[in-house]
CSV table of C-alpha atoms in Angstrom, one decimal:
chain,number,residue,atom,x,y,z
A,1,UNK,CA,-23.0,56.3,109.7
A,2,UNK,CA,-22.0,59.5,108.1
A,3,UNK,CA,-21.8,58.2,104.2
A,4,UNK,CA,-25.7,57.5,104.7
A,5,UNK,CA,-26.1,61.1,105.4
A,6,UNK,CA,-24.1,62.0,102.5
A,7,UNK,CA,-26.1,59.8,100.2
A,8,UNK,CA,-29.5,61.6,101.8
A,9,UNK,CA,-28.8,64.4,100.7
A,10,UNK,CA,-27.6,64.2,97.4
A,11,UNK,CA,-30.9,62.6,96.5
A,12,UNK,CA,-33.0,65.0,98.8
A,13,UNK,CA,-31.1,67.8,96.3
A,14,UNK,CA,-32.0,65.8,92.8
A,15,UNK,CA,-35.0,67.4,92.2
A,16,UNK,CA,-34.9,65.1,88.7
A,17,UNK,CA,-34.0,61.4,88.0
A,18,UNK,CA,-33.2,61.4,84.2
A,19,UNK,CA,-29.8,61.0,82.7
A,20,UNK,CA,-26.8,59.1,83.4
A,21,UNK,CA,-25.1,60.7,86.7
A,22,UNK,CA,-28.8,60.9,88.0
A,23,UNK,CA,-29.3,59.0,91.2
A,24,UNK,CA,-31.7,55.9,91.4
A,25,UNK,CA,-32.0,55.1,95.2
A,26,UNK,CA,-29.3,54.6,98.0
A,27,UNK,CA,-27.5,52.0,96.6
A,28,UNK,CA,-26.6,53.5,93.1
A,29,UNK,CA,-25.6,56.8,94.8
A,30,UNK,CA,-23.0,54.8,97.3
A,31,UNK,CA,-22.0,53.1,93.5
A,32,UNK,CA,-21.4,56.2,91.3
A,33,UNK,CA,-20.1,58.8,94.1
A,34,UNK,CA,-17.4,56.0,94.7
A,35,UNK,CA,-16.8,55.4,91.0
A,36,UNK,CA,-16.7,59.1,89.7
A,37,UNK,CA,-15.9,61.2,92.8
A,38,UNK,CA,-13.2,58.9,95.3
A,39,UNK,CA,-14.2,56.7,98.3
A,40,UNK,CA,-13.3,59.8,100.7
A,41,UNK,CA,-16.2,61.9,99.2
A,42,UNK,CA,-18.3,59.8,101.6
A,43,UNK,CA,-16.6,61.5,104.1
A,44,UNK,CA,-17.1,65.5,102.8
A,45,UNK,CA,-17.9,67.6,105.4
A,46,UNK,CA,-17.7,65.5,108.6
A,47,UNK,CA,-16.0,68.1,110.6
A,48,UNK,CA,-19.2,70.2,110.7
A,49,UNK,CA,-21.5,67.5,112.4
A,50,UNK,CA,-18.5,66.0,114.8
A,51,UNK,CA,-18.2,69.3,116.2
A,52,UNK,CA,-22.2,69.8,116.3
A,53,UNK,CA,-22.8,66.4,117.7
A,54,UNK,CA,-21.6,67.0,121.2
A,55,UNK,CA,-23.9,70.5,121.8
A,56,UNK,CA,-26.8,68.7,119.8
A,57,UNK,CA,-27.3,66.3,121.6
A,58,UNK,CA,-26.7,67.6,125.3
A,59,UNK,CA,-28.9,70.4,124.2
A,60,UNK,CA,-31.8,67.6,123.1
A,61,UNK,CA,-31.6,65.8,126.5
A,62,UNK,CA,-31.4,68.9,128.6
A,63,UNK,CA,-33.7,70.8,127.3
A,64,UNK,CA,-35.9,67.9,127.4
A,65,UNK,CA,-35.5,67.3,131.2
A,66,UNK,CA,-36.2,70.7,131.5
A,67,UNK,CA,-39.4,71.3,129.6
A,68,UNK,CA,-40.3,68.5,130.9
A,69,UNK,CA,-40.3,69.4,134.6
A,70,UNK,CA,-41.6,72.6,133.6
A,71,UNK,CA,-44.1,71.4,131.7
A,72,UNK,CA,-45.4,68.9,134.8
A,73,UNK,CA,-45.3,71.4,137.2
A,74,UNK,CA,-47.4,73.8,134.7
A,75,UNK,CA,-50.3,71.0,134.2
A,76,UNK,CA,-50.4,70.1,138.0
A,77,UNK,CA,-48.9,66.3,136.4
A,78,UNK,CA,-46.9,63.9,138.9
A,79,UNK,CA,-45.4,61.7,136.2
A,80,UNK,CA,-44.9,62.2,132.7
A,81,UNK,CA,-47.8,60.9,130.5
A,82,UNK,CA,-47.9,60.7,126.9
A,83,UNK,CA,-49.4,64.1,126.0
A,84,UNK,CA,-46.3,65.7,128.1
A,85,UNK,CA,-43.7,63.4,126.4
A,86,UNK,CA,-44.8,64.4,122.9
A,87,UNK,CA,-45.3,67.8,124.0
A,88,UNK,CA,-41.7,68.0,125.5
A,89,UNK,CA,-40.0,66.3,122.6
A,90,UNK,CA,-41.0,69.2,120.5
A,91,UNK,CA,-40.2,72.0,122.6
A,92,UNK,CA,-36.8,70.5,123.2
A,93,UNK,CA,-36.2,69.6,119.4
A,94,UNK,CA,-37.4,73.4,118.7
A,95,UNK,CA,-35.2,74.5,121.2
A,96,UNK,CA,-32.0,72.4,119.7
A,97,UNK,CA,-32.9,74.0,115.9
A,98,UNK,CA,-31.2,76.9,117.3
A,99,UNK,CA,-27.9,74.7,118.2
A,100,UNK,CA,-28.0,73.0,114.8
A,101,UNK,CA,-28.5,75.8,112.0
A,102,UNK,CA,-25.2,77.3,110.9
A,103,UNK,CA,-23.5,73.3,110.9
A,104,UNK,CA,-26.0,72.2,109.0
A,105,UNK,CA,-25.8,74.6,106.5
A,106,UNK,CA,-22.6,73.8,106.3
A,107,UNK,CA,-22.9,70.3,106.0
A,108,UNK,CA,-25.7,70.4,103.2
A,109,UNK,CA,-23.9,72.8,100.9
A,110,UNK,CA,-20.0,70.8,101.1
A,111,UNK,CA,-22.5,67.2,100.6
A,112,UNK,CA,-23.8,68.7,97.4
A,113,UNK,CA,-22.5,67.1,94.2
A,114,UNK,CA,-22.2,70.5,93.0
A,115,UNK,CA,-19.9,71.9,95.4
A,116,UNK,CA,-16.8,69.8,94.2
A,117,UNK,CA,-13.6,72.5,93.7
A,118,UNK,CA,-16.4,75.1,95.1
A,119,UNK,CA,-15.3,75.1,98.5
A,120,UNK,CA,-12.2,73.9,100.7
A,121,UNK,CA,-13.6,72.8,103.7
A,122,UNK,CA,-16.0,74.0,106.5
A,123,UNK,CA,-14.6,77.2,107.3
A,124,UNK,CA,-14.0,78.4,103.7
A,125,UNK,CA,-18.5,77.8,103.4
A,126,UNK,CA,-18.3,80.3,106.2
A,127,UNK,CA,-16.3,82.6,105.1
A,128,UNK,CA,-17.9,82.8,101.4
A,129,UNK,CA,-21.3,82.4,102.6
A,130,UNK,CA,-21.0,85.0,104.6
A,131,UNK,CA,-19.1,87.2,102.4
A,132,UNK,CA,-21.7,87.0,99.7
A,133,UNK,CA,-25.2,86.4,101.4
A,134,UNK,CA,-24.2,88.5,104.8
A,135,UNK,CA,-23.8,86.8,108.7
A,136,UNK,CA,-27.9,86.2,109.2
A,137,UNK,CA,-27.1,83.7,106.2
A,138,UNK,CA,-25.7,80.9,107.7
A,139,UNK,CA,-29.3,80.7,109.6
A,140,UNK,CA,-30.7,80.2,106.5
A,141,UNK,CA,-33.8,77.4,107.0
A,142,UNK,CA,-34.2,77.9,110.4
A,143,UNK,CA,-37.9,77.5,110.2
A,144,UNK,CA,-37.5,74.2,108.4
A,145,UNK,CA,-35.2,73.4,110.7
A,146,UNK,CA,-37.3,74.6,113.8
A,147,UNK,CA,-40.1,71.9,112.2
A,148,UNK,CA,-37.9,68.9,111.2
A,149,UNK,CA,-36.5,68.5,114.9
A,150,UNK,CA,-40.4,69.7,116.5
A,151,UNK,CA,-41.5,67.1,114.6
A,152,UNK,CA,-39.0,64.4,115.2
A,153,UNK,CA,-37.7,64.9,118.5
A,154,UNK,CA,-42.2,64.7,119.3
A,155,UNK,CA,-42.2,61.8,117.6
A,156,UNK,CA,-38.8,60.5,119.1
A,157,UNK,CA,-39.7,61.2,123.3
A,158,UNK,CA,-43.1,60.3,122.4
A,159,UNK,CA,-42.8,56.3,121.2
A,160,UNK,CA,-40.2,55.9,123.3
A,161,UNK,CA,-42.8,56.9,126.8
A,162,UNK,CA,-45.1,54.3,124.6
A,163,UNK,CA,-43.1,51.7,124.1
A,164,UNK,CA,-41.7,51.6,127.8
A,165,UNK,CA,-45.2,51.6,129.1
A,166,UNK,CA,-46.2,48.5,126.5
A,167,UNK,CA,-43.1,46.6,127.5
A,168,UNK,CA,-42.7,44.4,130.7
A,169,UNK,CA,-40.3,46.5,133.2
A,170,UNK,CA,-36.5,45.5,133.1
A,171,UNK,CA,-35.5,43.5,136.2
A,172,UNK,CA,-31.5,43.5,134.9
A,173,UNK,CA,-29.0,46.1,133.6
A,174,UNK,CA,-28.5,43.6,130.7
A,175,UNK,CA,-32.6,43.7,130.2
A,176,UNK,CA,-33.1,48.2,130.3
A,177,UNK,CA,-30.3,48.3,127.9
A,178,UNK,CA,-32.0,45.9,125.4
A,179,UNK,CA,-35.6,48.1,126.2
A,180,UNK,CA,-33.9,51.3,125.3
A,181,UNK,CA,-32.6,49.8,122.6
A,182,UNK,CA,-35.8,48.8,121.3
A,183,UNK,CA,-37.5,52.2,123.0
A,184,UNK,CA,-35.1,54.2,120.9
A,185,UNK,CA,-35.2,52.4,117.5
A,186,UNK,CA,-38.8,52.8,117.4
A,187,UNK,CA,-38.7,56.4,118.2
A,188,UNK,CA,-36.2,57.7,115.9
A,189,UNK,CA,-38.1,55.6,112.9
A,190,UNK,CA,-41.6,56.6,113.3
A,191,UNK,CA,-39.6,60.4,113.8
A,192,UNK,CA,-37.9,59.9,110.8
A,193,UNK,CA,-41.4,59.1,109.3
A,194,UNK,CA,-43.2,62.0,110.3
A,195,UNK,CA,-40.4,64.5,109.9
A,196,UNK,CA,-38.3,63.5,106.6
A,197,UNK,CA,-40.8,66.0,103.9
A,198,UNK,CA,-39.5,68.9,106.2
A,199,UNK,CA,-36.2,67.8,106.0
A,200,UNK,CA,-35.7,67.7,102.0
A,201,UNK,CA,-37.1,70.9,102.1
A,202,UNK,CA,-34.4,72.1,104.7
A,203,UNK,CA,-31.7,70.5,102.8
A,204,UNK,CA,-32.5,72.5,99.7
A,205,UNK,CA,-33.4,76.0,101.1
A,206,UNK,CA,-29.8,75.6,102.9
A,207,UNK,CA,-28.1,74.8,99.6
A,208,UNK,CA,-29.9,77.9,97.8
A,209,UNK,CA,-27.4,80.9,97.2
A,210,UNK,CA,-29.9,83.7,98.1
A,211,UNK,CA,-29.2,86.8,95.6
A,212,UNK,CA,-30.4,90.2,96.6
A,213,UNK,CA,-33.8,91.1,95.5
A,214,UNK,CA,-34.5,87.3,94.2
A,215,UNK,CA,-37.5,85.2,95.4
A,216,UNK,CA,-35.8,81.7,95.9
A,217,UNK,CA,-38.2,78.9,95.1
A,218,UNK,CA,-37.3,76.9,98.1
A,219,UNK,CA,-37.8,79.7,101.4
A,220,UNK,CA,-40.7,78.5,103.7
A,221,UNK,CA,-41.2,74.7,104.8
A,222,UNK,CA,-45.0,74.5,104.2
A,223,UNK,CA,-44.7,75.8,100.6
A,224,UNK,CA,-41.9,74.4,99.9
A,225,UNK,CA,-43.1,70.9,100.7
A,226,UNK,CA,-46.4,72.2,98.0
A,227,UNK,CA,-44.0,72.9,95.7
A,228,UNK,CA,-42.3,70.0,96.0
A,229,UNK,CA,-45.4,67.7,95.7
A,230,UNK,CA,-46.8,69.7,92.9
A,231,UNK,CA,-44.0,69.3,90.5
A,232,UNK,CA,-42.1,66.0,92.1
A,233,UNK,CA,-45.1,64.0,92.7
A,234,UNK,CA,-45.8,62.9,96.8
A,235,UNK,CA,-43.2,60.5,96.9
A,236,UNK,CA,-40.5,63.2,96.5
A,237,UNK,CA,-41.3,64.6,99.8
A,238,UNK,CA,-39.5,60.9,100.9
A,239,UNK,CA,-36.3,61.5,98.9
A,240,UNK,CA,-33.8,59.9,100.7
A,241,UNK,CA,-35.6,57.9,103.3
A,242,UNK,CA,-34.3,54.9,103.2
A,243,UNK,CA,-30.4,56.4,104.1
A,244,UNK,CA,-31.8,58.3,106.5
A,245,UNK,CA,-34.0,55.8,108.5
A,246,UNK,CA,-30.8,53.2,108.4
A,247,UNK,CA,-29.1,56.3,110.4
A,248,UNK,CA,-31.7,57.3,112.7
A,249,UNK,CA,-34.1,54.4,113.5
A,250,UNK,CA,-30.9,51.9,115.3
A,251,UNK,CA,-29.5,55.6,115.9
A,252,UNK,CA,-32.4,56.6,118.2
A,253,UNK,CA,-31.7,53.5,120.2
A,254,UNK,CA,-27.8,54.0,120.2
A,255,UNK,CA,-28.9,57.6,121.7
A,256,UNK,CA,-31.0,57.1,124.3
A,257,UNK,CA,-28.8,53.5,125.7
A,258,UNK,CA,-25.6,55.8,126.0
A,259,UNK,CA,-28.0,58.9,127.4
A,260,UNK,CA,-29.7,56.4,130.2
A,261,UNK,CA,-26.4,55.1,130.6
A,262,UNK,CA,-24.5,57.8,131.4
A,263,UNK,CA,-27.1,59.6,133.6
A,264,UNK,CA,-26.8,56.0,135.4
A,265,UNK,CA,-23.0,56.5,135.8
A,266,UNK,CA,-23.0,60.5,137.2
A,267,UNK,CA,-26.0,59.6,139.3
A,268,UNK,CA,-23.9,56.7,140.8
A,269,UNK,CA,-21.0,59.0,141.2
A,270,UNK,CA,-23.1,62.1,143.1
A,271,UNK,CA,-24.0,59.1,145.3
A,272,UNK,CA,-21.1,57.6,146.2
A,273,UNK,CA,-19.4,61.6,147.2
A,274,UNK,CA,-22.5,61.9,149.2
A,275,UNK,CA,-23.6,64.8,146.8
């Protein structure tokens, strides 16, 4: 699903659609990166999220599991409840932020259109972003990023405690994946939907080159998303959307079926060793 990341954030970064190499939606971007810039530009900084995948997304179930037993324990609960599960999800997406950063940053500024014969590769970003804009630099939008994943990973945890609760229990293995499935897709889309102004914002404060003693116009989340709607119009803060829910919503369920399913497996393992 990587290309529909690509194509996310080249239009997140468009902050104007006029001219000819201007993008008009998801579907004319896949058309004229393939026609002017080669099939494999699709593919442009991959390394960065394959190696953050793995930590990511141990780090979002773990921290999860924790904050949420330390979270029942802390309001005297038994069971998770909604209020917990929502409550949870954002401390463990806050928590993962930390994880994510310096790959992101990464990933944003090789995506860019504008990066063509700027950089060669992932650790040539490092090198020259940290050359120029010092080592704190490549946690650059941390706070947008500390919001994006609050917000989704809240939004993620929390639909997928209401959907299970709204949806007859699974009496097969055949039947849980199928709810998780459904659990998950709902979760990651209604995240996506609460969390995707915070994450243009992110994508273009992490492509800004920061110059000494220079304001840039894209710094903070909540004024950036202000700024955003103020010149842009609204439906700028949704730039990109429609890539990214494709990648997220049947993502979210993809997640949590191989999550369940491999807690399953190690739980049937520490069982059968009598641990």
């Amino acid at each position: 699903m990587y290309p529909l990341d690509v194509v996310k954030t080249r239009v997140q970064l468009q902050t104007k659609v006029t001219g000819p190499d201007s993008y008009n939606g998801m579907l004319d971007c896949f058309r004229k990166i393939i026609k002017h810039e080669g099939f494999s530009r699709l593919y442009r900084g991959i390394t960065a999220p394959i190696l953050m995948e793995a930590p990511k997304r141990a780090t979002k179930f773990a921290a999860n599991d924790k904050w949420g037993k330390l979270y029942r324990e802390l309001f005297g609960q038994q069971t998770m409840n909604q209020p917990l599960s929502v409550l949870t999800g954002a401390s463990a997406g806050a928590t993962e932020s930390f994880v994510v950063v310096p790959f992101e940053l990464v990933k944003i500024r090789l995506q860019d259109k504008a990066s063509a014969g700027k950089y060669n590769g992932m650790i040539d970003v490092v090198m020259k972003t940290v050359r120029s804009e010092g080592l704190l630099a490549m946690y650059n939008g941390l706070e947008s990023t500390l919001w994006r994943h609050i917000i989704w990973n809240a939004g993620y945890f929390g639909c997928i405690f209401q959907v299970r609760q709204l949806i007859p229990k699974a009496e097969t293995k055949k039947g849980q994946t199928l709810n998780d499935i459904l659990a998950g897709t709902v979760g990651g889309t209604f995240g996506t939907i609460l969390n995707t102004p915070f994450d243009v914002v992110k994508s273009r404060i992490q492509n800004t080159i920061k110059i000494a003693g220079q304001t840039p116009k894209y710094n903070w989340a909540w004024p950036g998303v202000a700024t955003i709607a103020r010149e842009e119009g609204f439906g700028a803060l949704y730039k990109g959307f429609v890539p990214k829910v494709l990648r997220l919503g049947p993502g979210g369920g993809i997640l949590l079926v191989v999550y369940t399913g491999m807690m399953d497996f190690f739980r049937n393992m520490r069982e059968q060793q009598g641990l």
